[in-house]
Amino acid sequence: MKYQNVCIEGLGYCLPDEIVTSTEIEQRLEPLYKRLRLPEGRLELMTGIAQRRFFPEAVQPGDVSIHSARNAMAATGIDPADIGALIHGSVCRDFLEPATACRVHHALGLPQDCVVYDVSNACLGILNGAIQIANMIELGQIKAGIVVGTESGRHLVDNTIASLNESTNLSRNDIKLAVASLTIGSASCAMILCDKELSRTGNQLIGAGIRAHTQHHDLCHSIAGKNETGVGNPLMQTDSEKLMAEGIATGAATFADFLGETGWSPDQIDRTICHQVGQTHRRLVLEKLGLSLDNDFATVQWLGNTGAAALPTTLALAAQTQFLEAGQNVALLGIGSGINCVMLGAQWQTTLVSGTGEMPEGMEKSGALAGT
């Protein structure tokens, strides 16, 4: 997919206030750790995640998505009348029916002649929504659109801890399937895309590569106790080692397509934003693609894996801390269970970002967060 008329105009985000460290999670898992004689510090050592954040328990995803979208609209100064599409792209949503996008659309006071719906595709929903909006803009169907999503990981982490402590027949090998669930955090992000004639930034979307290796769809999935709204009793089962290996292979295949669509070579990519799963995953992906770790911005050690919100939130923070500079080619490298891969390329010019919530301590302009 190639684009000539689309700009990533701006971003808005919300970070939770409550910080939960991996040490605190291990303390809550004391019955399991004692039973299996697990060493303390194992969770952070395996994942590279020191902490994650959670929204208050009573807060619904739509509540936060409204706030993130308002932040994006305030940052860009976009006229609500120009918004022709509103897509809600996170796994978590308020209800199965109607679409959470309906509530967000109403709260934002957007026009009635606006395309409104939810997209759910594991960690890629917001990027998928961005592509759909970009396609509508490129075709001349709309002037601008908003894709937004909020992931709330508290319930998954709480239920995983309870399940691990209550299941007395688990082995060390068994708990590997639950490790990924303990890395989950919460975050929210909105992205506004618009026609270049309307843009104040000139952050032009150049192209996109996509790939579906769905033979691996069973490597990460919800199990008994799931609640599709994301607020009930969700549990996940993940073969983390195989998912990482096959995800990296999918990424490598997509990257070749991505380079063809953008017309870039690897050495023409100035900045990268990867999906935020863990530090090992990040390092191995970039090594496989022949890209420098020094040019990549990460938040996973501070925010954990925030699903579909992870990559766009990291993009917003990278832009806000001036890690992205005018004239740079930026590659957004998304991978989601299924396995699907979406990679977007944009030439950055001007940053319009507004956020709510304190940035992680140690985040610097260099993009090299403390501890990386």
XYZ file of C-alpha atoms in Angstrom:
372
model
C 0.000 0.000 0.000
C 1.358 3.389 -1.038
C 0.056 6.798 0.034
C 0.447 10.258 -1.468
C -2.265 12.283 0.274
C -2.305 11.211 3.937
C -0.631 12.741 6.994
C -0.382 11.540 10.587
C -1.570 14.853 11.955
C -1.337 14.348 15.701
C -1.727 12.139 18.740
C -3.347 12.220 22.150
C -2.697 9.799 24.981
C -3.623 8.965 28.564
C -1.331 7.164 31.005
C -2.721 5.764 34.275
C -1.507 7.115 37.609
C -1.288 3.786 39.448
C 2.088 2.073 39.051
C 2.478 -1.633 39.850
C 5.983 -3.074 39.840
C 6.956 -6.589 38.846
C 8.236 -7.009 42.407
C 4.746 -6.258 43.744
C 3.215 -8.824 41.396
C 5.705 -11.432 42.618
C 4.780 -10.599 46.203
C 1.144 -11.327 45.366
C 2.291 -14.613 43.817
C 4.033 -15.693 47.033
C 1.982 -18.937 47.385
C 2.998 -20.001 43.872
C 6.621 -18.925 44.275
C 6.957 -20.838 47.547
C 5.280 -23.938 46.151
C 7.546 -24.097 43.088
C 10.596 -22.523 44.773
C 10.834 -19.788 42.176
C 13.535 -17.117 42.618
C 12.458 -13.539 43.260
C 13.072 -11.153 40.391
C 12.253 -13.818 37.812
C 9.448 -11.820 36.147
C 11.498 -8.704 35.451
C 14.537 -10.767 34.470
C 12.555 -12.757 31.884
C 10.648 -9.827 30.389
C 12.675 -6.682 31.029
C 9.507 -5.097 32.424
C 10.020 -3.296 35.734
C 6.504 -1.909 36.060
C 3.178 -1.356 34.401
C 0.233 0.954 35.104
C -3.471 0.439 35.665
C -6.540 2.637 35.314
C -9.014 2.641 38.242
C -11.148 -0.489 38.370
C -14.452 1.277 37.705
C -13.187 3.141 34.632
C -14.399 1.802 31.292
C -12.221 1.833 28.156
C -14.570 4.304 26.493
C -14.118 6.793 29.341
C -10.408 7.012 28.667
C -10.702 6.827 24.878
C -12.887 9.928 24.938
C -10.191 11.746 26.888
C -7.382 10.617 24.560
C -9.355 11.644 21.475
C -10.044 15.056 23.004
C -6.320 15.434 23.677
C -5.550 14.648 20.035
C -8.183 17.082 18.788
C -6.868 19.812 21.081
C -3.291 19.216 19.930
C -4.156 19.405 16.240
C -6.912 22.005 16.345
C -8.822 19.878 13.856
C -12.356 21.031 13.065
C -14.770 18.319 14.284
C -16.790 18.915 11.113
C -13.856 17.548 9.084
C -13.818 14.183 10.872
C -15.334 11.583 8.557
C -14.433 8.410 10.474
C -14.131 7.377 14.125
C -12.704 3.908 14.765
C -12.193 2.331 18.195
C -9.349 -0.144 17.862
C -8.499 -1.760 21.194
C -9.173 -5.286 22.423
C -10.911 -3.808 25.468
C -14.263 -2.153 24.938
C -17.276 -1.163 26.999
C -19.792 -3.645 25.571
C -20.120 -6.317 22.934
C -22.907 -4.169 21.499
C -23.085 -1.347 20.547
C -19.604 -0.446 19.348
C -17.624 1.581 21.875
C -16.902 3.918 18.967
C -20.547 5.041 19.132
C -20.145 6.360 22.662
C -16.848 8.060 21.817
C -18.336 9.614 18.663
C -21.260 11.038 20.655
C -19.046 12.439 23.422
C -16.794 14.177 20.898
C -19.736 15.792 19.117
C -18.652 14.531 15.709
C -20.821 14.827 12.573
C -23.595 12.363 11.812
C -22.188 11.672 8.339
C -19.256 9.900 9.967
C -18.208 6.258 9.651
C -18.276 4.796 13.182
C -17.257 1.288 14.240
C -14.932 -0.890 16.355
C -11.945 -2.878 15.106
C -10.433 -5.605 17.267
C -7.268 -7.405 16.171
C -5.121 -8.156 19.208
C -2.216 -5.690 19.387
C -2.829 -4.284 15.901
C -6.339 -2.848 16.153
C -5.315 0.811 16.258
C -2.825 0.382 13.404
C -5.476 -1.465 11.384
C -7.848 1.422 12.037
C -5.191 3.902 10.940
C -4.801 2.057 7.627
C -8.559 2.014 7.076
C -8.778 5.754 7.700
C -5.747 6.375 5.480
C -7.381 4.412 2.673
C -10.578 6.475 2.941
C -8.548 9.690 2.830
C -6.448 8.490 -0.115
C -9.644 7.637 -2.019
C -11.033 11.115 -1.348
C -13.951 9.771 0.691
C -13.124 11.727 3.862
C -10.872 14.623 4.891
C -9.804 13.285 8.284
C -10.423 10.541 10.802
C -9.652 9.476 14.358
C -8.595 6.026 15.504
C -8.470 5.547 19.263
C -8.259 2.723 21.754
C -7.797 1.979 25.435
C -6.382 -1.202 26.918
C -7.150 -1.929 30.565
C -4.997 -4.784 31.843
C -5.890 -4.805 35.532
C -8.500 -7.564 35.347
C -6.345 -9.907 33.273
C -3.393 -9.529 35.648
C -5.571 -9.921 38.762
C -7.290 -13.022 37.424
C -4.009 -14.545 36.289
C -2.522 -14.082 39.761
C -5.592 -15.626 41.405
C -5.593 -18.573 38.995
C -1.885 -19.293 39.502
C -2.172 -19.178 43.280
C -5.264 -21.386 43.364
C -4.001 -24.060 40.937
C -1.873 -26.274 43.182
C -0.988 -28.822 40.483
C 0.994 -26.461 38.239
C 4.604 -27.181 37.320
C 7.310 -24.663 36.465
C 6.749 -25.475 32.815
C 2.988 -24.895 33.121
C 3.355 -21.329 34.364
C 5.246 -20.328 31.216
C 1.855 -20.107 29.487
C 0.809 -17.372 31.950
C 3.939 -15.198 31.983
C 2.787 -12.990 29.098
C -0.428 -12.193 30.980
C 1.614 -10.822 33.886
C 3.325 -8.287 31.595
C 0.085 -6.551 30.611
C -0.475 -2.897 31.464
C -2.948 -0.133 30.645
C -2.716 2.842 28.286
C -4.777 4.794 25.788
C -3.943 6.608 22.567
C -5.711 8.423 19.739
C -4.287 9.189 16.310
C -5.672 11.744 13.866
C -4.947 11.272 10.174
C -5.933 13.827 7.557
C -5.569 14.846 3.930
C -2.267 16.606 3.252
C -4.183 19.669 2.030
C -5.682 19.984 5.519
C -2.482 19.154 7.410
C -0.496 21.581 9.549
C 2.312 19.086 10.160
C 3.206 17.487 6.835
C 3.915 14.161 8.551
C 3.278 12.258 5.351
C 2.349 8.589 5.391
C 4.496 6.939 2.717
C 3.411 3.313 2.651
C 2.442 0.184 4.546
C 3.290 -3.501 4.492
C 0.994 -6.200 5.869
C 1.302 -9.937 6.344
C -0.920 -12.672 7.850
C 0.706 -15.899 9.070
C -2.500 -17.271 10.536
C -1.200 -20.830 10.770
C 0.010 -19.609 14.177
C -3.376 -18.359 15.397
C -3.413 -20.788 18.340
C -0.217 -19.574 20.035
C -2.023 -16.914 22.090
C -5.705 -17.025 22.924
C -8.274 -16.415 25.615
C -9.420 -19.382 27.691
C -12.243 -20.209 30.116
C -13.317 -17.210 32.136
C -12.954 -14.780 29.262
C -15.124 -11.712 28.968
C -14.953 -10.038 25.574
C -15.620 -6.607 27.053
C -12.285 -6.836 28.841
C -13.802 -6.186 32.266
C -14.982 -9.572 33.512
C -12.804 -12.560 34.342
C -10.404 -12.771 31.408
C -7.581 -15.296 31.208
C -5.041 -15.796 28.440
C -2.805 -18.689 27.464
C 0.343 -17.846 25.501
C 3.193 -19.951 24.168
C 5.544 -16.998 24.539
C 8.679 -18.625 23.155
C 7.088 -19.910 19.965
C 4.985 -16.765 19.526
C 8.122 -14.637 19.706
C 9.995 -16.819 17.210
C 7.143 -16.969 14.704
C 6.301 -13.303 15.236
C 9.858 -12.286 14.381
C 9.746 -14.481 11.271
C 6.461 -12.836 10.262
C 8.014 -9.432 10.868
C 10.988 -10.249 8.663
C 8.693 -11.314 5.815
C 6.593 -8.162 6.215
C 9.666 -5.939 6.325
C 10.639 -6.967 2.810
C 7.172 -5.940 1.591
C 7.359 -2.740 3.646
C 10.635 -1.684 2.034
C 9.113 -2.252 -1.384
C 6.040 -0.162 -0.583
C 7.967 2.751 0.943
C 10.900 2.635 -1.467
C 13.253 2.789 1.528
C 16.350 0.762 2.260
C 17.076 -0.214 5.892
C 19.753 2.468 6.210
C 17.206 5.124 5.199
C 15.094 4.392 8.291
C 16.021 6.986 10.910
C 13.690 6.004 13.746
C 11.712 2.904 14.685
C 8.814 2.232 17.035
C 8.178 -1.471 17.705
C 5.333 -3.241 19.415
C 6.086 -3.228 23.146
C 6.150 -6.878 24.303
C 9.456 -7.280 26.120
C 13.092 -6.281 25.882
C 14.259 -9.564 24.353
C 11.582 -9.377 21.656
C 12.554 -5.798 20.849
C 16.249 -6.635 20.513
C 15.694 -9.746 18.402
C 13.238 -8.031 16.036
C 15.612 -5.170 15.334
C 18.564 -7.531 14.903
C 16.577 -9.649 12.437
C 15.615 -6.569 10.417
C 19.136 -5.147 10.466
C 18.066 -2.013 12.345
C 19.897 -0.214 15.146
C 18.660 -0.388 18.722
C 19.952 3.171 19.165
C 17.330 4.469 16.723
C 14.438 2.752 18.500
C 12.236 4.246 21.216
C 10.866 1.922 23.907
C 8.385 2.204 26.764
C 7.797 -1.470 27.583
C 10.009 -1.481 30.683
C 7.843 1.240 32.201
C 4.367 0.619 30.796
C 4.413 -3.131 30.120
C 2.559 -4.586 27.150
C -0.442 -2.341 26.549
C -1.817 -4.221 23.561
C -3.159 -2.172 20.680
C -2.356 1.052 22.553
C 1.331 0.174 22.962
C 2.831 1.232 19.651
C 0.816 4.450 19.140
C 1.402 5.514 22.759
C 5.124 4.916 22.323
C 5.013 6.936 19.095
C 3.319 9.788 20.952
C 5.933 9.782 23.722
C 8.779 9.542 21.212
C 7.412 12.572 19.388
C 6.733 14.536 22.559
C 10.283 14.013 23.867
C 11.675 15.176 20.495
C 13.151 11.775 19.682
C 11.528 12.288 16.283
C 12.987 15.159 14.277
C 11.998 16.939 11.084
C 12.867 15.079 7.912
C 13.312 11.682 9.553
C 11.875 8.479 8.116
C 9.938 6.710 10.863
C 8.988 3.022 10.733
C 6.128 1.735 12.889
C 6.669 -2.010 13.255
C 3.545 -3.699 14.607
C 3.146 -7.424 15.280
C 0.078 -9.043 16.841
C -0.970 -12.530 17.834
C -2.807 -14.323 15.107
C -0.094 -13.837 13.753
C -0.540 -10.572 11.842
C 1.962 -7.864 11.068
C 1.434 -4.222 10.060
C 4.271 -1.834 9.262
C 3.727 1.845 8.465
C 6.287 4.314 7.148
C 6.003 8.075 7.576
C 8.283 11.040 7.019
C 8.143 13.129 10.179
C 8.100 16.925 10.130
C 6.166 18.508 12.995
C 4.918 17.148 16.311
C 1.403 17.846 17.600
C 0.865 15.733 20.727
C -1.108 16.212 23.936
C -1.069 13.757 26.817
C -2.498 13.139 30.259
C -0.483 11.371 32.949
C 3.115 11.564 34.093
C 5.844 10.320 31.774
C 8.062 7.553 33.151
C 11.088 8.789 35.073
C 14.257 8.474 33.043
C 12.655 9.131 29.683
C 15.035 11.337 27.751
C 15.215 12.966 24.357
C 17.708 10.319 23.270
C 14.976 7.721 23.461
C 17.240 5.483 25.509
C 15.237 5.035 28.678
C 17.150 4.261 31.836
C 17.883 0.580 32.122
C 17.820 -0.259 28.412
